[in-house]
């Protein structure tokens, strides 16, 4: 059983940056792919980015490619999401996830979820 705890959310003005962290515990983190998702009020959960177990491969949604970067350090059991050039439409609860699939590109793919952290982008 893997527990995931996100941190780093907050409020920022449009054009700004935030770095989200996700600390894993309770399992062998390097055995799992990791990903970031978000959910805005009234909307379905949206895939953002995913990274393979060893960190050598990544995949992004069109909405964040070029602005967001996912990375991980298995020695620290941590995955990050660097978010640049933030827009008001990026406002949502951001959640990290882990799973046994090669990549986590759908909300059906993860086996474990964090509780989420709020990101608010003002114009």
PDB file of C-alpha atoms in Angstrom:
ATOM      1  CA  UNK A   1       0.000   0.000   0.000  1.00  0.00           C
ATOM      2  CA  UNK A   2       1.419   3.346  -1.079  1.00  0.00           C
ATOM      3  CA  UNK A   3       0.516   6.628   0.579  1.00  0.00           C
ATOM      4  CA  UNK A   4       0.941   9.856  -1.385  1.00  0.00           C
ATOM      5  CA  UNK A   5       1.019  13.355   0.096  1.00  0.00           C
ATOM      6  CA  UNK A   6       1.089  16.457  -2.084  1.00  0.00           C
ATOM      7  CA  UNK A   7       2.450  19.862  -1.133  1.00  0.00           C
ATOM      8  CA  UNK A   8       3.350  23.130  -2.794  1.00  0.00           C
ATOM      9  CA  UNK A   9      -0.049  24.366  -3.868  1.00  0.00           C
ATOM     10  CA  UNK A  10      -1.189  27.911  -3.294  1.00  0.00           C
ATOM     11  CA  UNK A  11      -2.255  31.113  -4.978  1.00  0.00           C
ATOM     12  CA  UNK A  12      -0.300  32.769  -7.766  1.00  0.00           C
ATOM     13  CA  UNK A  13      -0.897  35.410 -10.399  1.00  0.00           C
ATOM     14  CA  UNK A  14      -1.193  34.534 -14.056  1.00  0.00           C
ATOM     15  CA  UNK A  15       2.215  34.045 -15.630  1.00  0.00           C
ATOM     16  CA  UNK A  16       3.708  32.826 -12.388  1.00  0.00           C
ATOM     17  CA  UNK A  17       5.141  29.463 -11.385  1.00  0.00           C
ATOM     18  CA  UNK A  18       4.587  26.824  -8.744  1.00  0.00           C
ATOM     19  CA  UNK A  19       6.319  23.548  -7.956  1.00  0.00           C
ATOM     20  CA  UNK A  20       4.221  20.739  -6.568  1.00  0.00           C
ATOM     21  CA  UNK A  21       5.763  17.868  -4.635  1.00  0.00           C
ATOM     22  CA  UNK A  22       4.397  14.422  -3.922  1.00  0.00           C
ATOM     23  CA  UNK A  23       5.988  12.363  -1.167  1.00  0.00           C
ATOM     24  CA  UNK A  24       5.402   8.621  -1.293  1.00  0.00           C
ATOM     25  CA  UNK A  25       5.622   6.159   1.580  1.00  0.00           C
ATOM     26  CA  UNK A  26       4.633   2.633   2.446  1.00  0.00           C
ATOM     27  CA  UNK A  27       5.822   0.927  -0.702  1.00  0.00           C
ATOM     28  CA  UNK A  28       8.626   0.614  -3.220  1.00  0.00           C
ATOM     29  CA  UNK A  29       8.061   3.844  -5.092  1.00  0.00           C
ATOM     30  CA  UNK A  30      10.459   2.888  -7.869  1.00  0.00           C
ATOM     31  CA  UNK A  31       8.118   0.030  -8.780  1.00  0.00           C
ATOM     32  CA  UNK A  32       5.371   2.419  -9.843  1.00  0.00           C
ATOM     33  CA  UNK A  33       4.778   4.874 -12.609  1.00  0.00           C
ATOM     34  CA  UNK A  34       3.646   8.258 -11.306  1.00  0.00           C
ATOM     35  CA  UNK A  35       1.376  10.956 -12.626  1.00  0.00           C
ATOM     36  CA  UNK A  36      -0.312  14.260 -11.948  1.00  0.00           C
ATOM     37  CA  UNK A  37      -3.993  14.985 -12.478  1.00  0.00           C
ATOM     38  CA  UNK A  38      -6.262  17.904 -11.657  1.00  0.00           C
ATOM     39  CA  UNK A  39      -9.937  18.536 -11.115  1.00  0.00           C
ATOM     40  CA  UNK A  40     -11.665  21.880 -11.348  1.00  0.00           C
ATOM     41  CA  UNK A  41     -15.127  22.476  -9.829  1.00  0.00           C
ATOM     42  CA  UNK A  42     -17.840  20.968 -11.974  1.00  0.00           C
ATOM     43  CA  UNK A  43     -15.371  19.238 -14.270  1.00  0.00           C
ATOM     44  CA  UNK A  44     -14.029  15.733 -14.629  1.00  0.00           C
ATOM     45  CA  UNK A  45     -10.574  14.801 -13.423  1.00  0.00           C
ATOM     46  CA  UNK A  46      -7.999  15.648 -16.083  1.00  0.00           C
ATOM     47  CA  UNK A  47      -4.716  13.921 -16.871  1.00  0.00           C
ATOM     48  CA  UNK A  48      -1.694  16.265 -16.933  1.00  0.00           C
ATOM     49  CA  UNK A  49       1.598  14.375 -16.927  1.00  0.00           C
ATOM     50  CA  UNK A  50       3.057  10.971 -16.238  1.00  0.00           C
ATOM     51  CA  UNK A  51       6.525   9.502 -15.754  1.00  0.00           C
ATOM     52  CA  UNK A  52       7.769   5.922 -15.975  1.00  0.00           C
ATOM     53  CA  UNK A  53       9.251   4.020 -13.030  1.00  0.00           C
ATOM     54  CA  UNK A  54      12.872   4.884 -13.757  1.00  0.00           C
ATOM     55  CA  UNK A  55      12.138   8.475 -14.735  1.00  0.00           C
ATOM     56  CA  UNK A  56      13.486   8.167 -18.267  1.00  0.00           C
ATOM     57  CA  UNK A  57      10.177   8.617 -20.062  1.00  0.00           C
ATOM     58  CA  UNK A  58       7.431  11.214 -19.719  1.00  0.00           C
ATOM     59  CA  UNK A  59       4.149  12.074 -21.419  1.00  0.00           C
ATOM     60  CA  UNK A  60       2.024  15.213 -21.203  1.00  0.00           C
ATOM     61  CA  UNK A  61      -1.457  16.358 -22.074  1.00  0.00           C
ATOM     62  CA  UNK A  62      -1.734  18.952 -24.814  1.00  0.00           C
ATOM     63  CA  UNK A  63      -3.030  21.501 -22.318  1.00  0.00           C
ATOM     64  CA  UNK A  64       0.209  21.578 -20.311  1.00  0.00           C
ATOM     65  CA  UNK A  65       2.937  20.362 -22.684  1.00  0.00           C
ATOM     66  CA  UNK A  66       5.695  22.967 -22.822  1.00  0.00           C
ATOM     67  CA  UNK A  67       4.569  24.669 -19.586  1.00  0.00           C
ATOM     68  CA  UNK A  68       4.641  21.844 -17.023  1.00  0.00           C
ATOM     69  CA  UNK A  69       7.477  19.404 -16.287  1.00  0.00           C
ATOM     70  CA  UNK A  70       7.201  16.177 -14.327  1.00  0.00           C
ATOM     71  CA  UNK A  71      10.235  14.637 -12.643  1.00  0.00           C
ATOM     72  CA  UNK A  72      11.016  12.147  -9.918  1.00  0.00           C
ATOM     73  CA  UNK A  73      13.753  11.034  -7.557  1.00  0.00           C
ATOM     74  CA  UNK A  74      13.213   7.446  -6.453  1.00  0.00           C
ATOM     75  CA  UNK A  75      15.883   7.744  -3.762  1.00  0.00           C
ATOM     76  CA  UNK A  76      13.726  10.456  -2.165  1.00  0.00           C
ATOM     77  CA  UNK A  77      10.410   8.749  -2.997  1.00  0.00           C
ATOM     78  CA  UNK A  78       9.289  12.018  -4.516  1.00  0.00           C
ATOM     79  CA  UNK A  79       7.712  13.202  -7.750  1.00  0.00           C
ATOM     80  CA  UNK A  80       7.435  16.859  -8.711  1.00  0.00           C
ATOM     81  CA  UNK A  81       5.396  18.953 -11.099  1.00  0.00           C
ATOM     82  CA  UNK A  82       7.018  22.212 -12.127  1.00  0.00           C
ATOM     83  CA  UNK A  83       4.337  24.541 -13.461  1.00  0.00           C
ATOM     84  CA  UNK A  84       5.310  27.641 -15.408  1.00  0.00           C
ATOM     85  CA  UNK A  85       3.346  30.332 -17.227  1.00  0.00           C
ATOM     86  CA  UNK A  86       0.275  29.550 -15.176  1.00  0.00           C
ATOM     87  CA  UNK A  87      -3.138  30.622 -16.436  1.00  0.00           C
ATOM     88  CA  UNK A  88      -6.432  31.200 -14.587  1.00  0.00           C
ATOM     89  CA  UNK A  89      -7.806  28.075 -16.267  1.00  0.00           C
ATOM     90  CA  UNK A  90      -5.124  26.057 -14.434  1.00  0.00           C
ATOM     91  CA  UNK A  91      -7.028  26.651 -11.194  1.00  0.00           C
ATOM     92  CA  UNK A  92      -7.942  23.243  -9.743  1.00  0.00           C
ATOM     93  CA  UNK A  93      -7.143  20.644  -7.115  1.00  0.00           C
ATOM     94  CA  UNK A  94      -3.967  18.856  -8.204  1.00  0.00           C
ATOM     95  CA  UNK A  95      -3.423  15.222  -7.247  1.00  0.00           C
ATOM     96  CA  UNK A  96      -0.532  12.876  -7.707  1.00  0.00           C
ATOM     97  CA  UNK A  97      -1.002   9.209  -8.414  1.00  0.00           C
ATOM     98  CA  UNK A  98       0.988   5.993  -8.647  1.00  0.00           C
ATOM     99  CA  UNK A  99       0.278   2.770 -10.454  1.00  0.00           C
ATOM    100  CA  UNK A 100       1.647  -0.434 -11.886  1.00  0.00           C
ATOM    101  CA  UNK A 101       0.964   0.425 -15.513  1.00  0.00           C
ATOM    102  CA  UNK A 102       3.835   1.674 -17.660  1.00  0.00           C
ATOM    103  CA  UNK A 103       2.287   5.145 -17.843  1.00  0.00           C
ATOM    104  CA  UNK A 104      -0.731   6.710 -16.165  1.00  0.00           C
ATOM    105  CA  UNK A 105      -2.512   8.694 -18.857  1.00  0.00           C
ATOM    106  CA  UNK A 106      -6.075   8.132 -17.712  1.00  0.00           C
ATOM    107  CA  UNK A 107      -7.804   8.574 -14.367  1.00  0.00           C
ATOM    108  CA  UNK A 108      -8.595   4.841 -14.584  1.00  0.00           C
ATOM    109  CA  UNK A 109      -4.901   3.893 -14.606  1.00  0.00           C
ATOM    110  CA  UNK A 110      -3.577   4.686 -11.084  1.00  0.00           C
ATOM    111  CA  UNK A 111      -3.750   2.298  -8.162  1.00  0.00           C
ATOM    112  CA  UNK A 112      -3.057   4.981  -5.540  1.00  0.00           C
ATOM    113  CA  UNK A 113      -4.046   8.637  -5.164  1.00  0.00           C
ATOM    114  CA  UNK A 114      -3.010  11.510  -2.963  1.00  0.00           C
ATOM    115  CA  UNK A 115      -5.526  13.815  -1.293  1.00  0.00           C
ATOM    116  CA  UNK A 116      -4.743  16.751  -3.541  1.00  0.00           C
ATOM    117  CA  UNK A 117      -3.513  20.310  -3.173  1.00  0.00           C
ATOM    118  CA  UNK A 118      -5.311  23.456  -4.309  1.00  0.00           C
ATOM    119  CA  UNK A 119      -3.784  25.685  -6.975  1.00  0.00           C
ATOM    120  CA  UNK A 120      -5.434  29.031  -7.639  1.00  0.00           C
ATOM    121  CA  UNK A 121      -4.299  31.292 -10.470  1.00  0.00           C
ATOM    122  CA  UNK A 122      -5.638  34.835 -10.539  1.00  0.00           C
ATOM    123  CA  UNK A 123      -5.734  37.108 -13.556  1.00  0.00           C
TER     124      UNK A 123
END
